[in-house]
Amino acid sequence: MSLDTASNQECEAGQMPSFTFYNYFRSSAAYRVRIALNLKGIKPAHTVDLDIRQGEQKAAAFGEVIPHGLVPAFSWDGGFLTQSIAMIEWLDALTPHLPRLVPADPFQASQAREIALAVACDTHPLNNLRVLNYLGHRLELSEDARLQWYRHWVEEGFAAVERILRLRCSGGPFALGLQPTLADVCLIPQVFNARRFDVPLSTFPMINEVAERCETLEAFRKASPEAAV
Ligand SMILES: N[C@@H](CCC(=O)N[C@@H](CS)C(=O)NCC(=O)O)C(=O)O
């Protein structure tokens, strides 16, 4: 596959190429992309499931399409894209006729990104597999200490999102109003992870309400790691 600039520009014409999705069922960043694909009704031509516990995403064979060694990623003939939020924005930009995940209104778009980034930048990276592995293997923190770390950063992140939701006062039922957006797409996988690690969520009523509403939608349910097992 050639990754030169000219071939990457082929996508700029606004045509969605036939693409491959690199996925791991329990990855919350990949879960975001699965929700986005379902909400838009887009099916990748191929899905490659990689077991990140075995480090499969770092195999040399994927070096040109997953250069940072993390899932999710997309590739197509002549190009690749990583970073779940960039990938979702790419899907959205190429299919504005399908349900919009980043609202057309610039202020609402910023608000969707605000919540998405509070999850994807301020919360999730602190609890990534490689971070938890480093705490355990390199710094030799106990299982209990790692769990404490995990819960602390989710609680910090969710406290911020809860305050934002309260101040934005969208009226629901989704994070920013009547339609699910990038905000919900990022929030729900983090809620799933929080439940998995028994983070108490009763102090985040607005997040809980949004999660309950999203989970009534098939697009969210079918994207869940539980749907894959
Ligand atoms: N900022 C990235 C995060 C990607 C990421 O952290 N992926 C995790 C799974 S959720 C991963 O591949 N972890 C492998 C590892 O930590 O070794 C995104 O949004 O796509």
JSON list of C-alpha atoms and ligand atoms in Angstrom, two decimals:
[
{"chain": "A", "resi": 1, "resn": "MET", "atom": "CA", "xyz": [0.00, 0.00, 0.00]},
{"chain": "A", "resi": 2, "resn": "SER", "atom": "CA", "xyz": [1.32, 3.42, -0.91]},
{"chain": "A", "resi": 3, "resn": "LEU", "atom": "CA", "xyz": [0.87, 6.09, 1.72]},
{"chain": "A", "resi": 4, "resn": "ASP", "atom": "CA", "xyz": [2.08, 9.03, -0.33]},
{"chain": "A", "resi": 5, "resn": "THR", "atom": "CA", "xyz": [0.33, 12.37, -0.07]},
{"chain": "A", "resi": 6, "resn": "ALA", "atom": "CA", "xyz": [-1.25, 12.14, -3.51]},
{"chain": "A", "resi": 7, "resn": "SER", "atom": "CA", "xyz": [-3.07, 8.91, -2.75]},
{"chain": "A", "resi": 8, "resn": "ASN", "atom": "CA", "xyz": [-4.22, 10.16, 0.66]},
{"chain": "A", "resi": 9, "resn": "GLN", "atom": "CA", "xyz": [-5.76, 13.14, -1.09]},
{"chain": "A", "resi": 10, "resn": "GLU", "atom": "CA", "xyz": [-8.09, 10.84, -3.00]},
{"chain": "A", "resi": 11, "resn": "CYS", "atom": "CA", "xyz": [-10.47, 11.03, -0.05]},
{"chain": "A", "resi": 12, "resn": "GLU", "atom": "CA", "xyz": [-10.69, 14.78, -0.14]},
{"chain": "A", "resi": 13, "resn": "ALA", "atom": "CA", "xyz": [-13.18, 14.65, -2.98]},
{"chain": "A", "resi": 14, "resn": "GLY", "atom": "CA", "xyz": [-15.74, 13.69, -0.34]},
{"chain": "A", "resi": 15, "resn": "GLN", "atom": "CA", "xyz": [-16.15, 10.09, -1.52]},
{"chain": "A", "resi": 16, "resn": "MET", "atom": "CA", "xyz": [-16.12, 7.48, 1.20]},
{"chain": "A", "resi": 17, "resn": "PRO", "atom": "CA", "xyz": [-13.73, 4.73, 0.14]},
{"chain": "A", "resi": 18, "resn": "SER", "atom": "CA", "xyz": [-14.35, 1.09, 0.90]},
{"chain": "A", "resi": 19, "resn": "PHE", "atom": "CA", "xyz": [-12.52, 0.76, 4.22]},
{"chain": "A", "resi": 20, "resn": "THR", "atom": "CA", "xyz": [-11.30, -1.72, 6.82]},
{"chain": "A", "resi": 21, "resn": "PHE", "atom": "CA", "xyz": [-11.99, -1.22, 10.52]},
{"chain": "A", "resi": 22, "resn": "TYR", "atom": "CA", "xyz": [-9.43, -2.39, 13.08]},
{"chain": "A", "resi": 23, "resn": "ASN", "atom": "CA", "xyz": [-11.36, -3.26, 16.20]},
{"chain": "A", "resi": 24, "resn": "TYR", "atom": "CA", "xyz": [-11.13, -4.88, 19.62]},
{"chain": "A", "resi": 25, "resn": "PHE", "atom": "CA", "xyz": [-14.45, -5.67, 21.27]},
{"chain": "A", "resi": 26, "resn": "ARG", "atom": "CA", "xyz": [-13.45, -4.38, 24.71]},
{"chain": "A", "resi": 27, "resn": "SER", "atom": "CA", "xyz": [-11.68, -1.24, 23.51]},
{"chain": "A", "resi": 28, "resn": "SER", "atom": "CA", "xyz": [-13.77, 1.74, 24.53]},
{"chain": "A", "resi": 29, "resn": "ALA", "atom": "CA", "xyz": [-12.24, 3.88, 21.77]},
{"chain": "A", "resi": 30, "resn": "ALA", "atom": "CA", "xyz": [-13.28, 1.23, 19.22]},
{"chain": "A", "resi": 31, "resn": "TYR", "atom": "CA", "xyz": [-16.68, 1.03, 20.95]},
{"chain": "A", "resi": 32, "resn": "ARG", "atom": "CA", "xyz": [-17.13, 4.76, 20.17]},
{"chain": "A", "resi": 33, "resn": "VAL", "atom": "CA", "xyz": [-16.50, 4.07, 16.50]},
{"chain": "A", "resi": 34, "resn": "ARG", "atom": "CA", "xyz": [-18.86, 1.07, 16.49]},
{"chain": "A", "resi": 35, "resn": "ILE", "atom": "CA", "xyz": [-21.65, 3.26, 17.92]},
{"chain": "A", "resi": 36, "resn": "ALA", "atom": "CA", "xyz": [-20.97, 5.94, 15.31]},
{"chain": "A", "resi": 37, "resn": "LEU", "atom": "CA", "xyz": [-21.00, 3.39, 12.47]},
{"chain": "A", "resi": 38, "resn": "ASN", "atom": "CA", "xyz": [-24.30, 1.97, 13.73]},
{"chain": "A", "resi": 39, "resn": "LEU", "atom": "CA", "xyz": [-25.94, 5.37, 14.20]},
{"chain": "A", "resi": 40, "resn": "LYS", "atom": "CA", "xyz": [-24.99, 6.28, 10.65]},
{"chain": "A", "resi": 41, "resn": "GLY", "atom": "CA", "xyz": [-25.78, 2.84, 9.25]},
{"chain": "A", "resi": 42, "resn": "ILE", "atom": "CA", "xyz": [-22.33, 2.47, 7.68]},
{"chain": "A", "resi": 43, "resn": "LYS", "atom": "CA", "xyz": [-20.75, -0.97, 7.37]},
{"chain": "A", "resi": 44, "resn": "PRO", "atom": "CA", "xyz": [-17.00, -1.26, 6.87]},
{"chain": "A", "resi": 45, "resn": "ALA", "atom": "CA", "xyz": [-16.00, -3.51, 3.97]},
{"chain": "A", "resi": 46, "resn": "HIS", "atom": "CA", "xyz": [-13.85, -5.53, 6.40]},
{"chain": "A", "resi": 47, "resn": "THR", "atom": "CA", "xyz": [-13.40, -5.65, 10.16]},
{"chain": "A", "resi": 48, "resn": "VAL", "atom": "CA", "xyz": [-10.15, -6.93, 11.60]},
{"chain": "A", "resi": 49, "resn": "ASP", "atom": "CA", "xyz": [-10.49, -7.95, 15.25]},
{"chain": "A", "resi": 50, "resn": "LEU", "atom": "CA", "xyz": [-7.21, -7.56, 17.10]},
{"chain": "A", "resi": 51, "resn": "ASP", "atom": "CA", "xyz": [-6.57, -8.78, 20.64]},
{"chain": "A", "resi": 52, "resn": "ILE", "atom": "CA", "xyz": [-4.82, -5.88, 22.33]},
{"chain": "A", "resi": 53, "resn": "ARG", "atom": "CA", "xyz": [-4.08, -8.04, 25.40]},
{"chain": "A", "resi": 54, "resn": "GLN", "atom": "CA", "xyz": [-1.74, -9.97, 23.10]},
{"chain": "A", "resi": 55, "resn": "GLY", "atom": "CA", "xyz": [-0.43, -6.75, 21.48]},
{"chain": "A", "resi": 56, "resn": "GLU", "atom": "CA", "xyz": [-1.71, -7.88, 18.06]},
{"chain": "A", "resi": 57, "resn": "GLN", "atom": "CA", "xyz": [-2.30, -4.27, 17.00]},
{"chain": "A", "resi": 58, "resn": "LYS", "atom": "CA", "xyz": [1.46, -3.64, 17.23]},
{"chain": "A", "resi": 59, "resn": "ALA", "atom": "CA", "xyz": [2.38, -6.37, 14.74]},
{"chain": "A", "resi": 60, "resn": "ALA", "atom": "CA", "xyz": [4.72, -5.24, 11.96]},
{"chain": "A", "resi": 61, "resn": "ALA", "atom": "CA", "xyz": [2.07, -6.18, 9.40]},
{"chain": "A", "resi": 62, "resn": "PHE", "atom": "CA", "xyz": [-0.09, -3.28, 10.64]},
{"chain": "A", "resi": 63, "resn": "GLY", "atom": "CA", "xyz": [2.74, -0.75, 10.97]},
{"chain": "A", "resi": 64, "resn": "GLU", "atom": "CA", "xyz": [1.58, 1.35, 8.02]},
{"chain": "A", "resi": 65, "resn": "VAL", "atom": "CA", "xyz": [-2.06, 1.57, 9.07]},
{"chain": "A", "resi": 66, "resn": "ILE", "atom": "CA", "xyz": [-1.80, 1.54, 12.88]},
{"chain": "A", "resi": 67, "resn": "PRO", "atom": "CA", "xyz": [1.40, 3.53, 13.32]},
{"chain": "A", "resi": 68, "resn": "HIS", "atom": "CA", "xyz": [0.66, 4.42, 16.97]},
{"chain": "A", "resi": 69, "resn": "GLY", "atom": "CA", "xyz": [-0.06, 0.81, 17.97]},
{"chain": "A", "resi": 70, "resn": "LEU", "atom": "CA", "xyz": [-3.55, 1.42, 19.34]},
{"chain": "A", "resi": 71, "resn": "VAL", "atom": "CA", "xyz": [-7.04, 0.49, 18.16]},
{"chain": "A", "resi": 72, "resn": "PRO", "atom": "CA", "xyz": [-9.26, 1.65, 16.55]},
{"chain": "A", "resi": 73, "resn": "ALA", "atom": "CA", "xyz": [-8.07, 2.52, 13.05]},
{"chain": "A", "resi": 74, "resn": "PHE", "atom": "CA", "xyz": [-9.40, 2.64, 9.51]},
{"chain": "A", "resi": 75, "resn": "SER", "atom": "CA", "xyz": [-7.52, 1.85, 6.33]},
{"chain": "A", "resi": 76, "resn": "TRP", "atom": "CA", "xyz": [-8.43, 1.94, 2.68]},
{"chain": "A", "resi": 77, "resn": "ASP", "atom": "CA", "xyz": [-6.55, 1.62, -0.56]},
{"chain": "A", "resi": 78, "resn": "GLY", "atom": "CA", "xyz": [-3.95, 4.35, -0.26]},
{"chain": "A", "resi": 79, "resn": "GLY", "atom": "CA", "xyz": [-4.79, 5.72, 3.18]},
{"chain": "A", "resi": 80, "resn": "PHE", "atom": "CA", "xyz": [-5.35, 5.19, 6.88]},
{"chain": "A", "resi": 81, "resn": "LEU", "atom": "CA", "xyz": [-6.81, 7.05, 9.84]},
{"chain": "A", "resi": 82, "resn": "THR", "atom": "CA", "xyz": [-6.38, 6.59, 13.57]},
{"chain": "A", "resi": 83, "resn": "GLN", "atom": "CA", "xyz": [-7.86, 8.30, 16.68]},
{"chain": "A", "resi": 84, "resn": "SER", "atom": "CA", "xyz": [-11.50, 7.48, 17.31]},
{"chain": "A", "resi": 85, "resn": "ILE", "atom": "CA", "xyz": [-12.70, 11.09, 17.33]},
{"chain": "A", "resi": 86, "resn": "ALA", "atom": "CA", "xyz": [-10.91, 11.91, 14.08]},
{"chain": "A", "resi": 87, "resn": "MET", "atom": "CA", "xyz": [-12.37, 8.74, 12.58]},
{"chain": "A", "resi": 88, "resn": "ILE", "atom": "CA", "xyz": [-15.90, 9.62, 13.68]},
{"chain": "A", "resi": 89, "resn": "GLU", "atom": "CA", "xyz": [-15.54, 13.18, 12.37]},
{"chain": "A", "resi": 90, "resn": "TRP", "atom": "CA", "xyz": [-14.30, 11.72, 9.05]},
{"chain": "A", "resi": 91, "resn": "LEU", "atom": "CA", "xyz": [-17.38, 9.48, 8.81]},
{"chain": "A", "resi": 92, "resn": "ASP", "atom": "CA", "xyz": [-19.60, 12.41, 9.66]},
{"chain": "A", "resi": 93, "resn": "ALA", "atom": "CA", "xyz": [-17.95, 14.82, 7.21]},
{"chain": "A", "resi": 94, "resn": "LEU", "atom": "CA", "xyz": [-18.26, 12.33, 4.34]},
{"chain": "A", "resi": 95, "resn": "THR", "atom": "CA", "xyz": [-21.91, 11.50, 5.08]},
{"chain": "A", "resi": 96, "resn": "PRO", "atom": "CA", "xyz": [-23.63, 14.75, 6.13]},
{"chain": "A", "resi": 97, "resn": "HIS", "atom": "CA", "xyz": [-26.89, 13.30, 4.72]},
{"chain": "A", "resi": 98, "resn": "LEU", "atom": "CA", "xyz": [-26.87, 10.57, 7.42]},
{"chain": "A", "resi": 99, "resn": "PRO", "atom": "CA", "xyz": [-27.66, 11.40, 11.08]},
{"chain": "A", "resi": 100, "resn": "ARG", "atom": "CA", "xyz": [-25.12, 14.03, 12.14]},
{"chain": "A", "resi": 101, "resn": "LEU", "atom": "CA", "xyz": [-22.94, 13.21, 15.11]},
{"chain": "A", "resi": 102, "resn": "VAL", "atom": "CA", "xyz": [-21.24, 16.59, 15.11]},
{"chain": "A", "resi": 103, "resn": "PRO", "atom": "CA", "xyz": [-24.09, 19.09, 14.84]},
{"chain": "A", "resi": 104, "resn": "ALA", "atom": "CA", "xyz": [-24.02, 21.50, 11.89]},
{"chain": "A", "resi": 105, "resn": "ASP", "atom": "CA", "xyz": [-24.44, 24.46, 14.24]},
{"chain": "A", "resi": 106, "resn": "PRO", "atom": "CA", "xyz": [-20.91, 25.57, 15.23]},
{"chain": "A", "resi": 107, "resn": "PHE", "atom": "CA", "xyz": [-21.75, 26.24, 18.88]},
{"chain": "A", "resi": 108, "resn": "GLN", "atom": "CA", "xyz": [-23.53, 22.91, 19.30]},
{"chain": "A", "resi": 109, "resn": "ALA", "atom": "CA", "xyz": [-20.64, 21.20, 17.51]},
{"chain": "A", "resi": 110, "resn": "SER", "atom": "CA", "xyz": [-18.22, 22.67, 20.05]},
{"chain": "A", "resi": 111, "resn": "GLN", "atom": "CA", "xyz": [-20.43, 21.50, 22.89]},
{"chain": "A", "resi": 112, "resn": "ALA", "atom": "CA", "xyz": [-20.48, 17.96, 21.51]},
{"chain": "A", "resi": 113, "resn": "ARG", "atom": "CA", "xyz": [-16.67, 18.03, 21.23]},
{"chain": "A", "resi": 114, "resn": "GLU", "atom": "CA", "xyz": [-16.38, 19.52, 24.72]},
{"chain": "A", "resi": 115, "resn": "ILE", "atom": "CA", "xyz": [-17.97, 16.46, 26.34]},
{"chain": "A", "resi": 116, "resn": "ALA", "atom": "CA", "xyz": [-16.30, 14.04, 23.93]},
{"chain": "A", "resi": 117, "resn": "LEU", "atom": "CA", "xyz": [-12.88, 15.46, 24.80]},
{"chain": "A", "resi": 118, "resn": "ALA", "atom": "CA", "xyz": [-13.61, 15.52, 28.54]},
{"chain": "A", "resi": 119, "resn": "VAL", "atom": "CA", "xyz": [-13.94, 11.74, 28.18]},
{"chain": "A", "resi": 120, "resn": "ALA", "atom": "CA", "xyz": [-11.41, 11.01, 25.45]},
{"chain": "A", "resi": 121, "resn": "CYS", "atom": "CA", "xyz": [-8.62, 13.34, 26.63]},
{"chain": "A", "resi": 122, "resn": "ASP", "atom": "CA", "xyz": [-9.16, 13.93, 30.34]},
{"chain": "A", "resi": 123, "resn": "THR", "atom": "CA", "xyz": [-10.43, 10.52, 31.47]},
{"chain": "A", "resi": 124, "resn": "HIS", "atom": "CA", "xyz": [-9.84, 7.54, 29.20]},
{"chain": "A", "resi": 125, "resn": "PRO", "atom": "CA", "xyz": [-6.07, 7.91, 28.56]},
{"chain": "A", "resi": 126, "resn": "LEU", "atom": "CA", "xyz": [-5.32, 7.69, 32.29]},
{"chain": "A", "resi": 127, "resn": "ASN", "atom": "CA", "xyz": [-6.92, 4.25, 32.43]},
{"chain": "A", "resi": 128, "resn": "ASN", "atom": "CA", "xyz": [-5.76, 2.80, 29.17]},
{"chain": "A", "resi": 129, "resn": "LEU", "atom": "CA", "xyz": [-4.49, -0.80, 29.15]},
{"chain": "A", "resi": 130, "resn": "ARG", "atom": "CA", "xyz": [-0.88, 0.31, 28.65]},
{"chain": "A", "resi": 131, "resn": "VAL", "atom": "CA", "xyz": [-1.13, 2.72, 31.59]},
{"chain": "A", "resi": 132, "resn": "LEU", "atom": "CA", "xyz": [-2.64, 0.07, 33.88]},
{"chain": "A", "resi": 133, "resn": "ASN", "atom": "CA", "xyz": [0.00, -2.41, 32.71]},
{"chain": "A", "resi": 134, "resn": "TYR", "atom": "CA", "xyz": [2.77, 0.11, 33.43]},
{"chain": "A", "resi": 135, "resn": "LEU", "atom": "CA", "xyz": [1.40, 0.74, 36.92]},
{"chain": "A", "resi": 136, "resn": "GLY", "atom": "CA", "xyz": [1.29, -2.99, 37.59]},
{"chain": "A", "resi": 137, "resn": "HIS", "atom": "CA", "xyz": [4.32, -4.40, 35.80]},
{"chain": "A", "resi": 138, "resn": "ARG", "atom": "CA", "xyz": [6.80, -1.52, 35.97]},
{"chain": "A", "resi": 139, "resn": "LEU", "atom": "CA", "xyz": [5.79, 0.34, 39.13]},
{"chain": "A", "resi": 140, "resn": "GLU", "atom": "CA", "xyz": [4.59, -2.86, 40.80]},
{"chain": "A", "resi": 141, "resn": "LEU", "atom": "CA", "xyz": [1.39, -1.36, 42.15]},
{"chain": "A", "resi": 142, "resn": "SER", "atom": "CA", "xyz": [-1.00, -3.89, 43.61]},
{"chain": "A", "resi": 143, "resn": "GLU", "atom": "CA", "xyz": [-4.32, -4.80, 42.01]},
{"chain": "A", "resi": 144, "resn": "ASP", "atom": "CA", "xyz": [-6.06, -2.76, 44.73]},
{"chain": "A", "resi": 145, "resn": "ALA", "atom": "CA", "xyz": [-3.92, 0.31, 44.08]},
{"chain": "A", "resi": 146, "resn": "ARG", "atom": "CA", "xyz": [-4.55, 0.10, 40.35]},
{"chain": "A", "resi": 147, "resn": "LEU", "atom": "CA", "xyz": [-8.27, -0.18, 40.94]},
{"chain": "A", "resi": 148, "resn": "GLN", "atom": "CA", "xyz": [-8.12, 2.85, 43.20]},
{"chain": "A", "resi": 149, "resn": "TRP", "atom": "CA", "xyz": [-6.27, 4.75, 40.44]},
{"chain": "A", "resi": 150, "resn": "TYR", "atom": "CA", "xyz": [-8.84, 3.65, 37.88]},
{"chain": "A", "resi": 151, "resn": "ARG", "atom": "CA", "xyz": [-11.84, 4.68, 39.97]},
{"chain": "A", "resi": 152, "resn": "HIS", "atom": "CA", "xyz": [-10.29, 7.99, 40.99]},
{"chain": "A", "resi": 153, "resn": "TRP", "atom": "CA", "xyz": [-9.76, 9.19, 37.40]},
{"chain": "A", "resi": 154, "resn": "VAL", "atom": "CA", "xyz": [-13.18, 8.04, 36.22]},
{"chain": "A", "resi": 155, "resn": "GLU", "atom": "CA", "xyz": [-14.81, 9.83, 39.15]},
{"chain": "A", "resi": 156, "resn": "GLU", "atom": "CA", "xyz": [-12.83, 13.02, 38.41]},
{"chain": "A", "resi": 157, "resn": "GLY", "atom": "CA", "xyz": [-13.74, 12.85, 34.73]},
{"chain": "A", "resi": 158, "resn": "PHE", "atom": "CA", "xyz": [-17.40, 12.09, 35.34]},
{"chain": "A", "resi": 159, "resn": "ALA", "atom": "CA", "xyz": [-17.71, 14.84, 37.96]},
{"chain": "A", "resi": 160, "resn": "ALA", "atom": "CA", "xyz": [-16.61, 17.32, 35.27]},
{"chain": "A", "resi": 161, "resn": "VAL", "atom": "CA", "xyz": [-18.98, 15.89, 32.65]},
{"chain": "A", "resi": 162, "resn": "GLU", "atom": "CA", "xyz": [-21.86, 15.86, 35.16]},
{"chain": "A", "resi": 163, "resn": "ARG", "atom": "CA", "xyz": [-21.27, 19.57, 35.92]},
{"chain": "A", "resi": 164, "resn": "ILE", "atom": "CA", "xyz": [-21.14, 20.41, 32.22]},
{"chain": "A", "resi": 165, "resn": "LEU", "atom": "CA", "xyz": [-24.38, 18.51, 31.54]},
{"chain": "A", "resi": 166, "resn": "ARG", "atom": "CA", "xyz": [-26.08, 20.30, 34.43]},
{"chain": "A", "resi": 167, "resn": "LEU", "atom": "CA", "xyz": [-24.94, 23.75, 33.26]},
{"chain": "A", "resi": 168, "resn": "ARG", "atom": "CA", "xyz": [-25.79, 23.09, 29.61]},
{"chain": "A", "resi": 169, "resn": "CYS", "atom": "CA", "xyz": [-29.25, 22.02, 30.69]},
{"chain": "A", "resi": 170, "resn": "SER", "atom": "CA", "xyz": [-30.13, 20.64, 27.26]},
{"chain": "A", "resi": 171, "resn": "GLY", "atom": "CA", "xyz": [-33.40, 19.15, 28.47]},
{"chain": "A", "resi": 172, "resn": "GLY", "atom": "CA", "xyz": [-32.26, 15.74, 27.24]},
{"chain": "A", "resi": 173, "resn": "PRO", "atom": "CA", "xyz": [-32.91, 12.97, 26.71]},
{"chain": "A", "resi": 174, "resn": "PHE", "atom": "CA", "xyz": [-29.42, 12.78, 25.15]},
{"chain": "A", "resi": 175, "resn": "ALA", "atom": "CA", "xyz": [-26.36, 14.68, 26.35]},
{"chain": "A", "resi": 176, "resn": "LEU", "atom": "CA", "xyz": [-27.11, 17.69, 24.17]},
{"chain": "A", "resi": 177, "resn": "GLY", "atom": "CA", "xyz": [-30.79, 17.40, 23.44]},
{"chain": "A", "resi": 178, "resn": "LEU", "atom": "CA", "xyz": [-33.04, 15.39, 21.20]},
{"chain": "A", "resi": 179, "resn": "GLN", "atom": "CA", "xyz": [-30.44, 13.54, 19.10]},
{"chain": "A", "resi": 180, "resn": "PRO", "atom": "CA", "xyz": [-27.39, 11.49, 20.06]},
{"chain": "A", "resi": 181, "resn": "THR", "atom": "CA", "xyz": [-24.13, 13.23, 19.16]},
{"chain": "A", "resi": 182, "resn": "LEU", "atom": "CA", "xyz": [-20.40, 12.68, 19.48]},
{"chain": "A", "resi": 183, "resn": "ALA", "atom": "CA", "xyz": [-20.87, 13.49, 23.18]},
{"chain": "A", "resi": 184, "resn": "ASP", "atom": "CA", "xyz": [-23.06, 10.41, 23.80]},
{"chain": "A", "resi": 185, "resn": "VAL", "atom": "CA", "xyz": [-20.89, 8.30, 21.51]},
{"chain": "A", "resi": 186, "resn": "CYS", "atom": "CA", "xyz": [-17.87, 8.98, 23.77]},
{"chain": "A", "resi": 187, "resn": "LEU", "atom": "CA", "xyz": [-19.69, 8.96, 27.08]},
{"chain": "A", "resi": 188, "resn": "ILE", "atom": "CA", "xyz": [-21.43, 5.57, 26.88]},
{"chain": "A", "resi": 189, "resn": "PRO", "atom": "CA", "xyz": [-18.29, 3.40, 26.46]},
{"chain": "A", "resi": 190, "resn": "GLN", "atom": "CA", "xyz": [-16.79, 5.16, 29.49]},
{"chain": "A", "resi": 191, "resn": "VAL", "atom": "CA", "xyz": [-19.96, 4.40, 31.49]},
{"chain": "A", "resi": 192, "resn": "PHE", "atom": "CA", "xyz": [-19.70, 0.76, 30.41]},
{"chain": "A", "resi": 193, "resn": "ASN", "atom": "CA", "xyz": [-16.09, 0.63, 31.65]},
{"chain": "A", "resi": 194, "resn": "ALA", "atom": "CA", "xyz": [-16.99, 2.36, 34.89]},
{"chain": "A", "resi": 195, "resn": "ARG", "atom": "CA", "xyz": [-19.66, -0.25, 35.62]},
{"chain": "A", "resi": 196, "resn": "ARG", "atom": "CA", "xyz": [-17.23, -3.03, 34.75]},
{"chain": "A", "resi": 197, "resn": "PHE", "atom": "CA", "xyz": [-14.80, -1.74, 37.38]},
{"chain": "A", "resi": 198, "resn": "ASP", "atom": "CA", "xyz": [-17.58, -1.07, 39.94]},
{"chain": "A", "resi": 199, "resn": "VAL", "atom": "CA", "xyz": [-17.17, 2.69, 39.98]},
{"chain": "A", "resi": 200, "resn": "PRO", "atom": "CA", "xyz": [-20.17, 3.99, 41.96]},
{"chain": "A", "resi": 201, "resn": "LEU", "atom": "CA", "xyz": [-22.27, 6.03, 39.52]},
{"chain": "A", "resi": 202, "resn": "SER", "atom": "CA", "xyz": [-25.15, 7.10, 41.76]},
{"chain": "A", "resi": 203, "resn": "THR", "atom": "CA", "xyz": [-23.56, 10.53, 42.25]},
{"chain": "A", "resi": 204, "resn": "PHE", "atom": "CA", "xyz": [-23.81, 11.20, 38.49]},
{"chain": "A", "resi": 205, "resn": "PRO", "atom": "CA", "xyz": [-27.58, 11.24, 37.88]},
{"chain": "A", "resi": 206, "resn": "MET", "atom": "CA", "xyz": [-27.41, 13.13, 34.59]},
{"chain": "A", "resi": 207, "resn": "ILE", "atom": "CA", "xyz": [-24.81, 10.77, 33.15]},
{"chain": "A", "resi": 208, "resn": "ASN", "atom": "CA", "xyz": [-26.94, 7.84, 34.28]},
{"chain": "A", "resi": 209, "resn": "GLU", "atom": "CA", "xyz": [-30.03, 9.28, 32.61]},
{"chain": "A", "resi": 210, "resn": "VAL", "atom": "CA", "xyz": [-28.20, 9.86, 29.34]},
{"chain": "A", "resi": 211, "resn": "ALA", "atom": "CA", "xyz": [-26.74, 6.35, 29.47]},
{"chain": "A", "resi": 212, "resn": "GLU", "atom": "CA", "xyz": [-30.13, 4.76, 30.13]},
{"chain": "A", "resi": 213, "resn": "ARG", "atom": "CA", "xyz": [-31.64, 6.65, 27.21]},
{"chain": "A", "resi": 214, "resn": "CYS", "atom": "CA", "xyz": [-28.78, 5.75, 24.83]},
{"chain": "A", "resi": 215, "resn": "GLU", "atom": "CA", "xyz": [-29.02, 2.11, 25.83]},
{"chain": "A", "resi": 216, "resn": "THR", "atom": "CA", "xyz": [-32.59, 1.96, 24.56]},
{"chain": "A", "resi": 217, "resn": "LEU", "atom": "CA", "xyz": [-31.18, 2.44, 21.04]},
{"chain": "A", "resi": 218, "resn": "GLU", "atom": "CA", "xyz": [-30.07, -0.58, 19.06]},
{"chain": "A", "resi": 219, "resn": "ALA", "atom": "CA", "xyz": [-27.12, 1.35, 17.64]},
{"chain": "A", "resi": 220, "resn": "PHE", "atom": "CA", "xyz": [-25.65, 1.61, 21.13]},
{"chain": "A", "resi": 221, "resn": "ARG", "atom": "CA", "xyz": [-26.67, -1.88, 22.28]},
{"chain": "A", "resi": 222, "resn": "LYS", "atom": "CA", "xyz": [-25.23, -3.63, 19.23]},
{"chain": "A", "resi": 223, "resn": "ALA", "atom": "CA", "xyz": [-21.92, -1.78, 19.67]},
{"chain": "A", "resi": 224, "resn": "SER", "atom": "CA", "xyz": [-21.50, -2.89, 23.28]},
{"chain": "A", "resi": 225, "resn": "PRO", "atom": "CA", "xyz": [-18.71, -5.35, 24.17]},
{"chain": "A", "resi": 226, "resn": "GLU", "atom": "CA", "xyz": [-21.50, -7.47, 25.66]},
{"chain": "A", "resi": 227, "resn": "ALA", "atom": "CA", "xyz": [-23.00, -7.89, 22.19]},
{"chain": "A", "resi": 228, "resn": "ALA", "atom": "CA", "xyz": [-19.72, -9.39, 21.01]},
{"chain": "A", "resi": 229, "resn": "VAL", "atom": "CA", "xyz": [-19.54, -12.19, 23.60]},
{"chain": "B", "resi": 1, "resn": "LIG", "atom": "N1", "xyz": [-6.93, 8.34, 21.69]},
{"chain": "B", "resi": 1, "resn": "LIG", "atom": "C1", "xyz": [-7.08, 7.05, 21.09]},
{"chain": "B", "resi": 1, "resn": "LIG", "atom": "C2", "xyz": [-7.01, 6.00, 22.18]},
{"chain": "B", "resi": 1, "resn": "LIG", "atom": "C3", "xyz": [-6.82, 4.63, 21.60]},
{"chain": "B", "resi": 1, "resn": "LIG", "atom": "C4", "xyz": [-6.59, 3.63, 22.71]},
{"chain": "B", "resi": 1, "resn": "LIG", "atom": "O1", "xyz": [-6.17, 3.99, 23.80]},
{"chain": "B", "resi": 1, "resn": "LIG", "atom": "N2", "xyz": [-6.85, 2.36, 22.40]},
{"chain": "B", "resi": 1, "resn": "LIG", "atom": "C5", "xyz": [-6.64, 1.32, 23.39]},
{"chain": "B", "resi": 1, "resn": "LIG", "atom": "C6", "xyz": [-7.89, 0.49, 23.55]},
{"chain": "B", "resi": 1, "resn": "LIG", "atom": "S1", "xyz": [-9.23, 1.47, 24.18]},
{"chain": "B", "resi": 1, "resn": "LIG", "atom": "C7", "xyz": [-5.52, 0.41, 22.96]},
{"chain": "B", "resi": 1, "resn": "LIG", "atom": "O2", "xyz": [-5.37, 0.11, 21.79]},
{"chain": "B", "resi": 1, "resn": "LIG", "atom": "N3", "xyz": [-4.74, -0.02, 23.92]},
{"chain": "B", "resi": 1, "resn": "LIG", "atom": "C8", "xyz": [-3.65, -0.92, 23.67]},
{"chain": "B", "resi": 1, "resn": "LIG", "atom": "C9", "xyz": [-2.63, -0.75, 24.73]},
{"chain": "B", "resi": 1, "resn": "LIG", "atom": "O3", "xyz": [-2.87, 0.02, 25.66]},
{"chain": "B", "resi": 1, "resn": "LIG", "atom": "O4", "xyz": [-1.60, -1.38, 24.61]},
{"chain": "B", "resi": 1, "resn": "LIG", "atom": "C10", "xyz": [-8.41, 6.98, 20.34]},
{"chain": "B", "resi": 1, "resn": "LIG", "atom": "O5", "xyz": [-9.34, 7.70, 20.71]},
{"chain": "B", "resi": 1, "resn": "LIG", "atom": "O6", "xyz": [-8.53, 6.22, 19.36]}
]
